[in-house]
Coordinates of C-alpha atoms in Angstrom, one line a residue:
X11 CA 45.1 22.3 4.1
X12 CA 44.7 18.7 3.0
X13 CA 42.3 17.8 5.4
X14 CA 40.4 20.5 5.0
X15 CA 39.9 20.1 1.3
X16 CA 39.0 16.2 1.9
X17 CA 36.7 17.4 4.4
X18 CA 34.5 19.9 2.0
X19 CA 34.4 17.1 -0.7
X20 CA 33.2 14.8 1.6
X21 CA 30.6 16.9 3.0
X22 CA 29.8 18.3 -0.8
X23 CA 29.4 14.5 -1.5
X24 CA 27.2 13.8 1.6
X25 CA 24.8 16.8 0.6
X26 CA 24.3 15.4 -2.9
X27 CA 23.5 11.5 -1.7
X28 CA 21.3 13.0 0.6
X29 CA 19.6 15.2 -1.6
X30 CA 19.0 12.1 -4.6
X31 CA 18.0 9.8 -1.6
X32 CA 15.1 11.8 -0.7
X33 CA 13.7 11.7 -4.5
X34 CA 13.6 7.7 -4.2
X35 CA 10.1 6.5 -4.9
X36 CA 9.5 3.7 -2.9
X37 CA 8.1 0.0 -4.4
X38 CA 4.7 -1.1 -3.6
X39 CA 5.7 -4.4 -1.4
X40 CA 4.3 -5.5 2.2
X41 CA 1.6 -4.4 4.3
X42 CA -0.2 -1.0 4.3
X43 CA -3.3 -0.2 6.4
X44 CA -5.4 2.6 7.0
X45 CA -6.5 4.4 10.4
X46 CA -10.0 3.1 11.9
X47 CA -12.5 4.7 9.0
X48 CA -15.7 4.5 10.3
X49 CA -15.1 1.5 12.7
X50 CA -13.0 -0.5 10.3
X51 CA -9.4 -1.0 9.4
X52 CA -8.5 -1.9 5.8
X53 CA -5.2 -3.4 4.9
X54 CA -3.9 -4.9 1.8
X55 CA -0.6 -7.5 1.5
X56 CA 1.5 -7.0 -1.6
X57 CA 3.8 -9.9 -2.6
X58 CA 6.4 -9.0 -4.8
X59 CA 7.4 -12.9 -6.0
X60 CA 4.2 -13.5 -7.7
X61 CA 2.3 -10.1 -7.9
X62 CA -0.8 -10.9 -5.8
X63 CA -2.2 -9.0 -3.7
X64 CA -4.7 -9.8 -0.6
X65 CA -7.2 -7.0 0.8
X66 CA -8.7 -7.2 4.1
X67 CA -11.0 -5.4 6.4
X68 CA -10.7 -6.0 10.3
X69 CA -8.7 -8.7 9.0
X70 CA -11.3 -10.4 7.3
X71 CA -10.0 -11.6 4.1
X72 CA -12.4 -9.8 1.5
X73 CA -10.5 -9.7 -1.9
X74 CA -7.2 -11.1 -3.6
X75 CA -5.9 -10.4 -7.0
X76 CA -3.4 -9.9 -9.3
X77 CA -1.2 -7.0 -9.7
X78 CA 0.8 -5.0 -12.4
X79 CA 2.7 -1.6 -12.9
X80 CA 1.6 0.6 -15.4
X81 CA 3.9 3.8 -14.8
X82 CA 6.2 4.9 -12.4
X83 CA 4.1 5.2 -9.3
X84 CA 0.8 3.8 -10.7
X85 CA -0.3 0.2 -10.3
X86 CA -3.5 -1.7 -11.3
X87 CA -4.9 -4.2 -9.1
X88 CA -7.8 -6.9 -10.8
X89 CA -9.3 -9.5 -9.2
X90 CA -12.9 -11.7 -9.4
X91 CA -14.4 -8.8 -7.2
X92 CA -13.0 -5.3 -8.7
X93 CA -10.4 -3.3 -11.3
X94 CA -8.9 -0.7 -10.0
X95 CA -5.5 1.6 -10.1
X96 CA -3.7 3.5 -6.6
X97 CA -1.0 5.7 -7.0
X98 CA 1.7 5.2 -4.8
X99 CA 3.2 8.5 -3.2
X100 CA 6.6 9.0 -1.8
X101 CA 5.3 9.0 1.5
X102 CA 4.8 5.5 0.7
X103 CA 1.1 5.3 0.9
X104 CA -2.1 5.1 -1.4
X105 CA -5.6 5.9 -1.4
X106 CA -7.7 3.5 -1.9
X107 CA -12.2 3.6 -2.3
X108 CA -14.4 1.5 -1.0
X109 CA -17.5 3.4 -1.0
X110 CA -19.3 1.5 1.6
X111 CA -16.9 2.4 4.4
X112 CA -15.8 5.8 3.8
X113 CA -19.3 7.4 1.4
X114 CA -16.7 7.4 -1.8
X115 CA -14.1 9.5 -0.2
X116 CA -10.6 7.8 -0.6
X117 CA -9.1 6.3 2.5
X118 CA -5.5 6.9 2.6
X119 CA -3.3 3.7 3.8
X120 CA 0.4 4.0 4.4
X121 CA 3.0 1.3 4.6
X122 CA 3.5 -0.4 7.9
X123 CA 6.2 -3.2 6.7
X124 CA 8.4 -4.1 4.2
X125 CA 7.0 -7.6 4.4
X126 CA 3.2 -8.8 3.6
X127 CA 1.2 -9.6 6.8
X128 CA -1.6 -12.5 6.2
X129 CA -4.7 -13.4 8.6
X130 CA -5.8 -16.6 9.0
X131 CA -8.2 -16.7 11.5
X132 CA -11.6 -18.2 10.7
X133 CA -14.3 -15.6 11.2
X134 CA -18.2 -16.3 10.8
X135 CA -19.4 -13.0 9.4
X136 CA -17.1 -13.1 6.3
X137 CA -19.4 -12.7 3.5
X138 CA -20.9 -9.0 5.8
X139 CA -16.9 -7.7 5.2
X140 CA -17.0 -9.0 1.6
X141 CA -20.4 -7.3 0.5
X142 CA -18.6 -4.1 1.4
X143 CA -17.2 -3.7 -1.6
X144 CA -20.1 -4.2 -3.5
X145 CA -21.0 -1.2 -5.6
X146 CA -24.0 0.5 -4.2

């Protein structure tokens, strides 16, 4: 009788965890890139110690900025190039625009690590990734 009684509480306990855990928002921290949009993938690095951010395309460094939460699940990201909020969904993702890439529809990019990913590599054509975010 005993054991069954400890075993209905635990599994009564287990259910309700389980049920809060999936209502866990997730933070905006690490990498998140998109699928290839149009020939081009876009990621951006969060770093949670200092609230930068860095925002490439085919790993092209093209933008890096500054960071802040505004509400729950809504963050605003400024740097010398743009302004501009994402909402981060509990799949962990965001859409982001970049008109240039995508004709102004949102490209959705999802979480692929828990840790920001940098490039480094030295490319010639740049300044052809960073004009992409030009407004037309």
């Amino acid at each position: 009788m005993m054991k069954k009684i400890l075993f209905t509480l635990s599994l009564i306990v287990s259910l309700i965890l389980g049920g809060c855990a999936s209502n866990i928002q997730p933070n905006l921290k690490g990498t998140y890139q998109s699928n290839v949009v149009n020939g081009y993938v876009v990621q951006v690095a969060f770093q949670t110690d200092d609230n930068s951010f860095v925002e490439y395309i085919d790993n092209r460094e093209v933008d890096k900025g500054t960071y802040e939460k505004k509400q729950k699940n809504v963050y605003k990201l400024e740097s010398n190039k743009q302004n501009f909020e994402i909402t981060l969904n509990n799949e962990n993702s965001f859409e982001i625009l970049i008109d240039k890439l995508n004709n102004g529809k949102p490209i959705k990019v999802k979480n692929i690590d828990d840790i920001p990913i940098y490039s480094s590599t030295k490319f010639d054509d740049v300044n052809e990734y960073k004009a992409l975010l030009n407004k037309n």
